[in-house]
Coordinates of N, CA and C in Angstrom, one line a residue:
X1 N -4.3 -22.5 -10.1 CA -5.3 -22.3 -11.1 C -6.7 -22.1 -10.4
X2 N -7.3 -21.1 -10.8 CA -8.7 -20.8 -10.3 C -9.7 -21.8 -10.9
X3 N -10.5 -22.3 -10.0 CA -11.6 -23.2 -10.5 C -12.8 -22.4 -10.9
X4 N -13.7 -23.1 -11.7 CA -14.9 -22.5 -12.1 C -15.7 -22.1 -10.9
X5 N -15.7 -22.9 -9.8 CA -16.5 -22.6 -8.6 C -15.9 -21.3 -7.9
X6 N -14.6 -21.2 -7.9 CA -14.0 -20.0 -7.3 C -14.4 -18.8 -8.0
X7 N -14.4 -18.8 -9.3 CA -14.7 -17.7 -10.2 C -16.2 -17.3 -10.0
X8 N -17.1 -18.3 -9.9 CA -18.5 -18.1 -9.7 C -18.8 -17.5 -8.3
X9 N -18.1 -18.0 -7.3 CA -18.3 -17.5 -5.9 C -17.8 -16.0 -5.9
X10 N -16.7 -15.7 -6.5 CA -16.2 -14.3 -6.5 C -17.1 -13.4 -7.2
X11 N -17.6 -13.8 -8.3 CA -18.6 -13.0 -9.1 C -19.8 -12.7 -8.3
X12 N -20.4 -13.8 -7.7 CA -21.6 -13.6 -6.9 C -21.3 -12.7 -5.7
X13 N -20.1 -12.9 -5.1 CA -19.8 -12.1 -3.9 C -19.8 -10.6 -4.2
X14 N -19.1 -10.2 -5.3 CA -19.0 -8.8 -5.7 C -20.3 -8.2 -6.0
X15 N -21.2 -9.0 -6.7 CA -22.5 -8.5 -7.0 C -23.3 -8.3 -5.8
X16 N -23.2 -9.2 -4.8 CA -23.9 -9.1 -3.5 C -23.4 -7.9 -2.7
X17 N -22.1 -7.6 -2.7 CA -21.6 -6.5 -2.0 C -22.0 -5.2 -2.7
X18 N -22.0 -5.1 -4.0 CA -22.5 -3.9 -4.7 C -24.0 -3.7 -4.3
X19 N -24.8 -4.7 -4.2 CA -26.2 -4.5 -3.9 C -26.3 -3.9 -2.4
X20 N -25.5 -4.5 -1.5 CA -25.5 -4.0 -0.1 C -25.0 -2.6 0.0
X21 N -24.0 -2.2 -0.8 CA -23.4 -0.8 -0.9 C -24.6 0.1 -1.3
X22 N -25.3 -0.3 -2.4 CA -26.3 0.5 -2.9 C -27.4 0.7 -1.9
X23 N -27.8 -0.4 -1.2 CA -28.9 -0.3 -0.2 C -28.5 0.6 0.9
X24 N -27.3 0.4 1.4 CA -26.8 1.3 2.5 C -26.7 2.7 2.1
X25 N -26.3 3.0 0.9 CA -26.2 4.4 0.4 C -27.6 5.0 0.3
X26 N -28.5 4.3 -0.3 CA -29.9 4.9 -0.5 C -30.5 5.1 0.9
X27 N -30.3 4.2 1.8 CA -30.9 4.4 3.2 C -30.4 5.6 3.8
X28 N -29.1 6.0 3.5 CA -28.5 7.1 4.1 C -28.7 8.4 3.3
X29 N -29.6 8.3 2.3 CA -29.8 9.5 1.4 C -28.7 9.8 0.5
X30 N -27.9 8.8 0.2 CA -26.7 9.1 -0.7 C -26.9 8.3 -2.0
X31 N -26.0 8.6 -3.0 CA -26.0 7.9 -4.3 C -25.0 6.8 -4.2
X32 N -25.4 5.6 -4.6 CA -24.5 4.4 -4.6 C -23.1 4.7 -5.3
X33 N -23.2 5.5 -6.3 CA -21.9 5.8 -7.1 C -20.9 6.6 -6.3
X34 N -21.4 7.2 -5.2 CA -20.4 8.0 -4.4 C -19.4 7.1 -3.6
X35 N -19.7 5.8 -3.5 CA -18.9 4.9 -2.7 C -18.1 4.0 -3.6
X36 N -16.8 4.0 -3.4 CA -15.9 3.1 -4.2 C -15.6 1.9 -3.4
X37 N -15.5 0.8 -4.1 CA -15.2 -0.5 -3.6 C -13.7 -0.8 -3.8
X38 N -13.0 -0.9 -2.7 CA -11.6 -1.2 -2.7 C -11.4 -2.7 -2.3
X39 N -10.9 -3.5 -3.1 CA -10.7 -4.9 -2.8 C -9.4 -5.1 -2.1
X40 N -9.5 -5.5 -0.8 CA -8.3 -5.7 0.0 C -7.7 -7.1 -0.4
X41 N -6.6 -7.1 -1.1 CA -6.2 -8.3 -1.7 C -4.9 -8.9 -1.2
X42 N -4.6 -8.6 0.1 CA -3.5 -9.1 0.8 C -3.5 -10.7 0.7
X43 N -2.3 -11.2 0.3 CA -2.1 -12.7 0.2 C -2.8 -13.3 -1.0
X44 N -3.5 -12.6 -1.8 CA -4.2 -13.1 -2.9 C -3.2 -13.2 -4.1
X45 N -3.4 -14.3 -4.9 CA -2.5 -14.5 -6.0 C -2.8 -13.5 -7.2
X46 N -1.8 -13.4 -8.0 CA -2.0 -12.5 -9.2 C -3.2 -13.0 -10.0
X47 N -3.3 -14.3 -10.1 CA -4.5 -14.9 -10.9 C -5.8 -14.5 -10.3
X48 N -5.9 -14.6 -8.9 CA -7.1 -14.2 -8.3 C -7.5 -12.8 -8.5
X49 N -6.4 -11.9 -8.3 CA -6.7 -10.5 -8.4 C -7.0 -10.1 -9.9
X50 N -6.3 -10.7 -10.8 CA -6.6 -10.4 -12.2 C -8.0 -10.8 -12.6
X51 N -8.5 -11.9 -12.1 CA -9.9 -12.3 -12.4 C -10.9 -11.3 -11.7
X52 N -10.6 -10.9 -10.4 CA -11.5 -10.0 -9.7 C -11.5 -8.6 -10.3
X53 N -10.4 -8.3 -11.0 CA -10.3 -6.9 -11.6 C -11.3 -6.8 -12.8
X54 N -11.7 -7.9 -13.3 CA -12.7 -7.9 -14.4 C -14.2 -7.7 -13.8
X55 N -14.3 -7.7 -12.5 CA -15.6 -7.5 -11.9 C -15.8 -6.1 -11.5
X56 N -16.9 -5.8 -10.8 CA -17.3 -4.4 -10.5 C -16.6 -3.9 -9.2
X57 N -15.3 -3.9 -9.3 CA -14.4 -3.4 -8.3 C -13.7 -2.1 -8.8
X58 N -13.6 -1.1 -7.9 CA -13.0 0.2 -8.4 C -11.5 0.2 -8.2
X59 N -11.0 -0.2 -7.1 CA -9.6 -0.1 -6.8 C -9.1 -1.3 -6.0
X60 N -7.8 -1.5 -5.9 CA -7.2 -2.7 -5.2 C -6.3 -2.1 -4.1
X61 N -6.4 -2.7 -2.9 CA -5.6 -2.2 -1.8 C -4.7 -3.3 -1.3
X62 N -3.4 -3.0 -1.2 CA -2.4 -3.9 -0.8 C -1.8 -3.5 0.6
X63 N -1.5 -4.5 1.4 CA -1.0 -4.2 2.7 C 0.6 -4.4 2.7
X64 N 1.1 -5.0 1.8 CA 2.5 -5.3 1.7 C 3.2 -4.8 0.5
X65 N 4.3 -4.1 0.6 CA 4.9 -3.5 -0.5 C 5.3 -4.5 -1.6
X66 N 5.8 -5.6 -1.2 CA 6.2 -6.6 -2.2 C 5.1 -7.1 -3.1
X67 N 3.9 -7.1 -2.5 CA 2.7 -7.6 -3.3 C 2.2 -6.5 -4.2
X68 N 2.3 -5.2 -3.7 CA 2.0 -4.1 -4.6 C 2.9 -4.1 -5.8
X69 N 4.2 -4.3 -5.6 CA 5.1 -4.3 -6.7 C 4.8 -5.5 -7.6
X70 N 4.7 -6.7 -7.1 CA 4.4 -7.9 -7.9 C 3.2 -7.7 -8.7
X71 N 2.1 -7.3 -8.1 CA 0.8 -7.3 -8.9 C 0.7 -6.1 -9.9
X72 N 1.4 -5.0 -9.5 CA 1.4 -3.9 -10.5 C 2.2 -4.3 -11.7
X73 N 3.4 -4.9 -11.4 CA 4.3 -5.3 -12.5 C 3.7 -6.3 -13.4
X74 N 2.8 -7.2 -12.8 CA 2.1 -8.2 -13.6 C 0.9 -7.7 -14.3
X75 N 0.5 -6.5 -14.0 CA -0.7 -6.0 -14.6 C -2.0 -6.6 -14.1
X76 N -1.9 -7.1 -12.8 CA -3.0 -7.8 -12.3 C -4.3 -7.0 -12.1
X77 N -4.1 -5.7 -11.9 CA -5.3 -4.8 -11.7 C -6.1 -4.4 -13.0
X78 N -5.5 -4.8 -14.1 CA -6.1 -4.5 -15.4 C -6.4 -3.1 -15.6
X79 N -5.4 -2.3 -15.2 CA -5.5 -0.8 -15.4 C -6.2 -0.1 -14.3
X80 N -6.8 -0.8 -13.4 CA -7.5 -0.1 -12.3 C -6.5 0.4 -11.3
X81 N -6.8 1.4 -10.4 CA -5.8 1.9 -9.5 C -5.4 0.9 -8.4
X82 N -4.2 0.9 -8.0 CA -3.7 0.1 -6.9 C -3.4 1.1 -5.7
X83 N -3.9 0.8 -4.5 CA -3.7 1.6 -3.4 C -2.9 0.9 -2.4
X84 N -2.1 1.6 -1.5 CA -1.4 1.0 -0.4 C -2.2 1.3 0.9
X85 N -2.7 0.2 1.5 CA -3.5 0.4 2.7 C -2.9 -0.1 4.0
X86 N -1.7 -0.7 3.9 CA -1.1 -1.2 5.1 C -0.2 -0.2 5.8
X87 N 0.4 -0.6 6.9 CA 1.4 0.2 7.6 C 2.6 0.3 6.7
X88 N 3.0 1.6 6.4 CA 4.2 1.8 5.5 C 5.4 2.2 6.3
X89 N 6.4 1.4 6.2 CA 7.7 1.7 6.8 C 8.4 2.8 6.0
X90 N 9.2 3.7 6.7 CA 9.8 4.8 5.9 C 10.9 4.3 4.9
X91 N 11.5 3.1 5.2 CA 12.5 2.6 4.3 C 11.9 1.9 3.0
X92 N 10.6 1.8 3.0 CA 9.9 1.3 1.8 C 9.2 2.3 1.0
X93 N 9.3 3.6 1.4 CA 8.5 4.7 0.7 C 8.8 4.8 -0.7
X94 N 10.1 4.6 -1.1 CA 10.5 4.8 -2.5 C 9.8 3.8 -3.5
X95 N 9.5 2.7 -2.9 CA 8.9 1.6 -3.8 C 7.4 1.9 -4.0
X96 N 6.8 2.7 -3.1 CA 5.4 2.9 -3.1 C 5.0 4.2 -3.8
X97 N 5.7 5.3 -3.5 CA 5.4 6.6 -4.1 C 5.5 6.5 -5.7
X98 N 4.5 6.9 -6.3 CA 4.4 6.9 -7.8 C 3.9 5.6 -8.3
X99 N 3.8 4.6 -7.4 CA 3.3 3.3 -7.8 C 1.8 3.1 -7.3
X100 N 1.6 3.5 -6.1 CA 0.3 3.5 -5.5 C -0.4 4.8 -5.9
X101 N -1.7 4.7 -6.4 CA -2.4 5.9 -6.7 C -2.8 6.6 -5.4
X102 N -2.9 5.9 -4.3 CA -3.3 6.5 -3.0 C -2.7 5.7 -1.9
X103 N -2.0 6.4 -1.0 CA -1.5 5.8 0.2 C -2.4 6.1 1.4
X104 N -3.1 5.1 2.0 CA -4.1 5.3 3.0 C -3.6 5.5 4.4
X105 N -2.3 5.2 4.6 CA -1.9 4.9 6.0 C -0.8 5.9 6.5
X106 N -0.9 7.1 6.2 CA 0.1 8.1 6.6 C -0.3 8.6 8.1
X107 N 0.7 8.3 9.0 CA 0.3 8.6 10.4 C 1.4 9.3 11.2
X108 N 2.3 9.9 10.5 CA 3.4 10.7 11.2 C 4.0 11.7 10.3
X109 N 4.5 12.8 10.9 CA 5.2 13.8 10.1 C 6.4 13.2 9.4
X110 N 7.2 12.3 10.1 CA 8.4 11.7 9.4 C 8.0 11.0 8.2
X111 N 6.9 10.2 8.2 CA 6.5 9.4 7.1 C 6.0 10.4 6.0
X112 N 5.3 11.4 6.3 CA 4.8 12.3 5.3 C 6.0 13.1 4.7
X113 N 7.0 13.4 5.4 CA 8.2 14.1 4.9 C 8.9 13.1 3.9
X114 N 9.0 11.9 4.2 CA 9.7 10.9 3.3 C 8.9 10.7 2.0
X115 N 7.6 10.7 2.1 CA 6.8 10.6 0.9 C 6.9 11.8 0.1
X116 N 6.9 13.0 0.7 CA 7.0 14.2 0.0 C 8.4 14.3 -0.8
X117 N 9.5 13.9 -0.1 CA 10.8 13.9 -0.7 C 10.9 13.0 -1.9
X118 N 10.3 11.8 -1.7 CA 10.3 10.8 -2.8 C 9.4 11.3 -4.0
X119 N 8.3 12.0 -3.7 CA 7.5 12.5 -4.8 C 8.2 13.7 -5.5
X120 N 8.9 14.5 -4.7 CA 9.7 15.6 -5.3 C 10.8 15.0 -6.3
X121 N 11.4 13.9 -5.9 CA 12.4 13.3 -6.8 C 11.8 12.8 -8.1
X122 N 10.6 12.3 -8.0 CA 9.9 11.8 -9.2 C 9.1 12.9 -9.9
X123 N 9.1 14.1 -9.4 CA 8.4 15.2 -10.0 C 6.9 14.9 -10.2
X124 N 6.3 14.4 -9.1 CA 4.9 14.1 -9.1 C 4.2 14.6 -7.8
X125 N 2.9 14.6 -7.7 CA 2.2 14.8 -6.5 C 1.6 13.5 -6.1
X126 N 1.9 13.1 -4.9 CA 1.4 11.8 -4.3 C 0.2 12.0 -3.5
X127 N -0.9 11.4 -3.8 CA -2.1 11.4 -3.0 C -2.0 10.6 -1.8
X128 N -2.4 11.1 -0.7 CA -2.4 10.3 0.6 C -3.6 10.5 1.4
X129 N -3.9 9.6 2.3 CA -4.8 9.8 3.4 C -4.1 9.8 4.7
X130 N -4.6 10.5 5.7 CA -4.1 10.5 7.0 C -4.9 9.4 7.8
X131 N -4.1 8.5 8.4 CA -4.8 7.4 9.2 C -5.0 7.9 10.6
X132 N -6.2 7.8 11.1 CA -6.6 8.3 12.5 C -6.8 7.1 13.3
X133 N -6.2 7.1 14.5 CA -6.4 6.0 15.5 C -7.6 6.4 16.3
X134 N -8.8 6.2 15.7 CA -10.0 6.7 16.3 C -10.4 6.1 17.6
X135 N -9.9 4.9 17.8 CA -10.3 4.2 19.1 C -9.2 4.3 20.2
X136 N -8.1 5.1 19.9 CA -7.1 5.3 20.9 C -6.4 4.0 21.3
X137 N -6.2 3.1 20.4 CA -5.6 1.8 20.7 C -4.1 1.9 20.7
X138 N -3.5 1.4 21.7 CA -2.0 1.5 21.8 C -1.4 0.6 20.8
X139 N -2.0 -0.5 20.4 CA -1.4 -1.5 19.5 C -1.6 -1.1 18.0
X140 N -2.3 0.0 17.8 CA -2.7 0.3 16.4 C -2.0 1.6 16.0
X141 N -1.6 1.7 14.7 CA -1.0 2.9 14.2 C -2.1 3.9 13.9
X142 N -1.6 5.1 13.6 CA -2.6 6.2 13.3 C -2.3 7.4 14.3
X143 N -2.6 8.6 13.7 CA -2.5 9.8 14.5 C -3.7 10.0 15.4
X144 N -3.6 10.6 16.6 CA -4.7 10.8 17.4 C -5.6 12.0 16.8
X145 N -6.9 12.0 17.1 CA -7.7 13.1 16.5 C -7.1 14.5 16.9
X146 N -6.6 14.6 18.1 CA -6.0 15.9 18.5 C -4.8 16.3 17.7
X147 N -4.0 15.3 17.4 CA -2.8 15.6 16.6 C -2.9 15.7 15.1
X148 N -4.2 15.4 14.7 CA -4.4 15.4 13.2 C -4.2 16.8 12.7
X149 N -4.5 17.8 13.4 CA -4.5 19.2 12.9 C -3.1 19.7 12.6
X150 N -2.2 19.3 13.5 CA -0.8 19.8 13.2 C -0.2 19.1 12.0
X151 N -0.6 17.8 11.8 CA -0.2 17.1 10.6 C -0.8 17.7 9.3
X152 N -2.0 18.1 9.4 CA -2.7 18.7 8.2 C -2.0 20.1 7.9
X153 N -1.6 20.8 9.0 CA -0.9 22.1 8.7 C 0.4 21.9 8.1
X154 N 1.1 20.9 8.6 CA 2.5 20.6 8.0 C 2.3 20.2 6.5
X155 N 1.2 19.5 6.2 CA 1.0 19.1 4.8 C 0.9 20.3 3.9
X156 N 0.5 21.4 4.4 CA 0.4 22.7 3.7 C 1.7 23.2 3.2
X157 N 2.8 22.7 3.8 CA 4.1 23.1 3.4 C 4.8 22.1 2.4
X158 N 4.0 21.1 1.9 CA 4.6 20.1 1.1 C 3.8 20.0 -0.2
X159 N 4.2 20.7 -1.2 CA 3.5 20.8 -2.5 C 3.4 19.5 -3.3
X160 N 4.3 18.6 -2.9 CA 4.3 17.3 -3.7 C 3.5 16.2 -3.1
X161 N 2.7 16.5 -2.1 CA 1.7 15.6 -1.6 C 0.3 16.3 -1.6
X162 N -0.7 15.5 -1.7 CA -2.1 16.1 -1.6 C -2.9 15.2 -0.6
X163 N -3.3 15.7 0.5 CA -4.1 15.0 1.4 C -5.6 14.9 0.9
X164 N -5.9 13.7 0.5 CA -7.3 13.5 -0.1 C -8.3 13.2 0.9
X165 N -7.9 12.9 2.2 CA -8.9 12.6 3.2 C -8.3 11.8 4.3
X166 N -9.2 11.0 5.0 CA -8.9 10.3 6.2 C -9.2 8.8 6.0
X167 N -8.5 8.0 6.9 CA -8.7 6.6 6.9 C -8.8 6.2 8.4
X168 N -9.6 5.1 8.7 CA -9.6 4.6 10.1 C -10.1 3.2 10.1
X169 N -9.7 2.5 11.2 CA -10.2 1.2 11.5 C -10.6 1.2 13.0
X170 N -11.9 1.2 13.2 CA -12.3 1.1 14.6 C -11.9 -0.1 15.3
X171 N -11.9 -0.1 16.7 CA -11.5 -1.3 17.4 C -12.3 -2.5 17.0
X172 N -11.6 -3.7 16.8 CA -12.3 -4.9 16.3 C -13.4 -5.4 17.3
X173 N -13.1 -5.2 18.6 CA -14.0 -5.7 19.7 C -15.1 -4.8 20.0
X174 N -15.2 -3.6 19.4 CA -16.2 -2.7 19.7 C -17.6 -3.2 19.3
X175 N -18.6 -2.9 20.1 CA -20.0 -3.3 19.8 C -20.5 -2.4 18.6
X176 N -21.5 -2.9 17.9 CA -22.0 -2.2 16.7 C -22.3 -0.8 16.9
X177 N -22.9 -0.4 18.0 CA -23.3 1.0 18.3 C -22.0 1.8 18.5
X178 N -21.0 1.2 19.2 CA -19.7 1.9 19.4 C -19.0 2.2 18.0
X179 N -19.0 1.1 17.2 CA -18.4 1.3 15.9 C -19.1 2.4 15.1
X180 N -20.4 2.4 15.2 CA -21.2 3.5 14.5 C -20.7 4.9 15.0
X181 N -20.5 5.0 16.3 CA -20.0 6.3 16.9 C -18.6 6.6 16.4
X182 N -17.8 5.6 16.2 CA -16.4 5.9 15.7 C -16.5 6.4 14.3
X183 N -17.3 5.8 13.5 CA -17.5 6.2 12.1 C -18.1 7.6 12.0
X184 N -19.0 7.9 12.9 CA -19.6 9.3 12.9 C -18.5 10.3 13.3
X185 N -17.7 10.0 14.3 CA -16.6 10.9 14.7 C -15.6 11.1 13.5
X186 N -15.4 10.1 12.7 CA -14.5 10.3 11.6 C -15.1 11.2 10.5
X187 N -16.4 11.1 10.4 CA -17.1 12.0 9.4 C -17.0 13.5 9.9
X188 N -17.1 13.6 11.2 CA -17.0 15.0 11.8 C -15.6 15.6 11.6
X189 N -14.6 14.7 11.8 CA -13.2 15.2 11.5 C -13.0 15.6 10.1
X190 N -13.5 14.8 9.2 CA -13.4 15.1 7.8 C -14.1 16.4 7.4
X191 N -15.3 16.6 8.0 CA -16.0 17.8 7.7 C -15.3 19.1 8.3
X192 N -14.7 18.9 9.4 CA -14.0 20.0 10.1 C -12.7 20.3 9.2
X193 N -12.1 19.3 8.8 CA -10.8 19.5 8.0 C -11.2 20.2 6.6
X194 N -12.3 19.8 6.1 CA -12.7 20.4 4.8 C -13.0 21.8 5.0
X195 N -13.7 22.1 6.1 CA -14.1 23.5 6.3 C -12.9 24.4 6.6
X196 N -11.8 23.8 7.1 CA -10.6 24.6 7.4 C -9.9 25.0 6.1
X197 N -10.2 24.4 5.0 CA -9.7 24.8 3.7 C -8.2 25.0 3.7
X198 N -7.5 23.9 4.1 CA -6.0 23.9 4.2 C -5.4 23.7 2.9
X199 N -4.1 24.2 2.8 CA -3.4 24.0 1.5 C -3.0 22.5 1.3
X200 N -3.0 22.1 0.0 CA -2.6 20.8 -0.4 C -3.6 19.7 0.2
X201 N -4.8 20.1 0.5 CA -5.8 19.2 1.1 C -7.1 19.4 0.4
X202 N -7.7 18.2 0.1 CA -9.0 18.3 -0.6 C -10.1 17.6 0.2
X203 N -9.8 16.6 1.0 CA -10.7 16.0 2.0 C -12.0 15.4 1.3
X204 N -11.8 14.8 0.1 CA -12.9 14.2 -0.6 C -13.1 12.7 -0.4
X205 N -12.1 12.1 0.4 CA -12.1 10.7 0.6 C -12.2 10.4 2.1
X206 N -13.1 9.5 2.4 CA -13.2 8.9 3.8 C -13.2 7.4 3.7
X207 N -12.0 6.8 3.9 CA -11.9 5.4 3.8 C -12.1 4.7 5.1
X208 N -13.2 4.0 5.2 CA -13.5 3.3 6.4 C -14.6 2.2 6.1
X209 N -14.6 1.2 6.9 CA -15.5 0.1 6.7 C -14.9 -1.1 6.0
X210 N -15.0 -2.3 6.6 CA -14.5 -3.5 6.0 C -15.6 -4.6 5.9
X211 N -15.2 -5.8 5.7 CA -16.2 -6.8 5.4 C -17.3 -6.9 6.4
X212 N -17.0 -6.7 7.7 CA -18.0 -6.9 8.7 C -18.8 -5.7 9.0
X213 N -18.4 -4.5 8.6 CA -19.1 -3.3 9.0 C -19.2 -2.2 8.0
X214 N -19.1 -2.6 6.7 CA -19.1 -1.5 5.6 C -20.4 -0.8 5.5
X215 N -21.5 -1.5 5.7 CA -22.8 -0.8 5.6 C -22.9 0.3 6.7
X216 N -22.5 0.0 7.9 CA -22.5 1.0 8.9 C -21.6 2.2 8.6
X217 N -20.4 1.9 8.0 CA -19.5 3.0 7.6 C -20.2 3.9 6.5
X218 N -20.9 3.3 5.6 CA -21.5 4.0 4.5 C -22.6 4.9 5.1
X219 N -23.3 4.4 6.1 CA -24.3 5.2 6.7 C -23.8 6.5 7.4
X220 N -22.5 6.5 7.7 CA -21.8 7.6 8.4 C -20.9 8.4 7.4
X221 N -21.0 8.1 6.1 CA -20.3 9.0 5.2 C -19.1 8.4 4.5
X222 N -18.8 7.1 4.7 CA -17.6 6.5 4.0 C -17.8 6.7 2.5
X223 N -16.7 7.1 1.8 CA -16.7 7.2 0.4 C -15.9 6.0 -0.2
X224 N -15.2 5.2 0.6 CA -14.5 4.1 0.1 C -14.5 3.0 1.2
X225 N -14.9 1.8 0.8 CA -14.9 0.7 1.8 C -13.8 -0.3 1.3
X226 N -13.1 -0.9 2.3 CA -12.0 -1.8 2.0 C -12.5 -3.3 2.4
X227 N -12.7 -4.1 1.3 CA -13.3 -5.4 1.6 C -12.4 -6.5 1.0
X228 N -12.1 -7.5 1.8 CA -11.2 -8.6 1.4 C -11.9 -9.9 1.5
X229 N -12.2 -10.3 2.7 CA -12.7 -11.7 3.0 C -14.0 -11.9 2.3
X230 N -14.9 -10.9 2.3 CA -16.2 -11.0 1.7 C -16.2 -11.2 0.2
X231 N -15.1 -10.8 -0.4 CA -14.9 -11.0 -1.9 C -14.2 -12.3 -2.2
X232 N -13.0 -12.5 -1.5 CA -12.1 -13.6 -1.8 C -12.3 -14.9 -1.0
X233 N -13.0 -14.7 0.2 CA -13.1 -15.8 1.1 C -12.0 -15.7 2.1
X234 N -11.9 -16.6 3.1 CA -10.9 -16.6 4.2 C -9.5 -16.7 3.6
X235 N -8.6 -15.9 4.2 CA -7.2 -16.0 3.7 C -6.5 -17.2 4.1
X236 N -5.6 -17.7 3.3 CA -4.7 -18.8 3.6 C -3.3 -18.3 3.7
X237 N -2.9 -17.9 4.9 CA -1.6 -17.3 5.1 C -0.5 -18.2 4.8
X238 N -0.7 -19.5 4.8 CA 0.4 -20.4 4.6 C 0.9 -20.4 3.2
X239 N 0.1 -19.9 2.3 CA 0.5 -19.8 0.9 C 1.5 -18.7 0.6
X240 N 1.5 -17.7 1.4 CA 2.4 -16.6 1.2 C 3.5 -16.4 2.3
X241 N 3.3 -17.2 3.3 CA 4.3 -17.1 4.4 C 4.3 -15.7 5.1
X242 N 3.1 -15.0 5.1 CA 3.0 -13.7 5.6 C 2.2 -13.8 7.0

């Protein structure tokens, strides 16, 4: 059961984040309404998410397939879009395609082919983002900037997917100025891909920036920021066993 204090803290947090988003956008010469707030709600309960869905949040991002299924089936997002933002295993694709409004984490041709096949079976077009491993980290998923172009070209042969843009998570240990450079590089990649005018590609979404660095991401062109801890507080992993 959510307490009155929890509800008040969440309400204040979202209002504060919206103010910071607006400030960062205006400083960058952008309009605040250009940036969508994605609530990263991994391990959060249906009750927590349902309450937060009544606040000024645009979309909800899930890292785990079972939570996306649970919360969409429970109507926890109150009709707002649910996105899949975690690493997607190919054997879970069928549960996500058609359920997630946008899949942020497509990082290989094999995964893209699986998503396309599932979308064909459902007779729909699945929106996706291509995840870029912008920091070249061995421990992190994502396509390299160099290999991004072959993946975009392959997407042109798949009419049941639409590449809406790019997603990235810079190295956690990077200094602020390094993080800013990674975000700037992502903006350059997005602009280059948009200029290439490839089939089945619109490049209108740049998903980057989390609780600790979303203002910097907005300064470099992010259109969607993924924020969890700053909205809901620290995660209690013991509650979900994840």
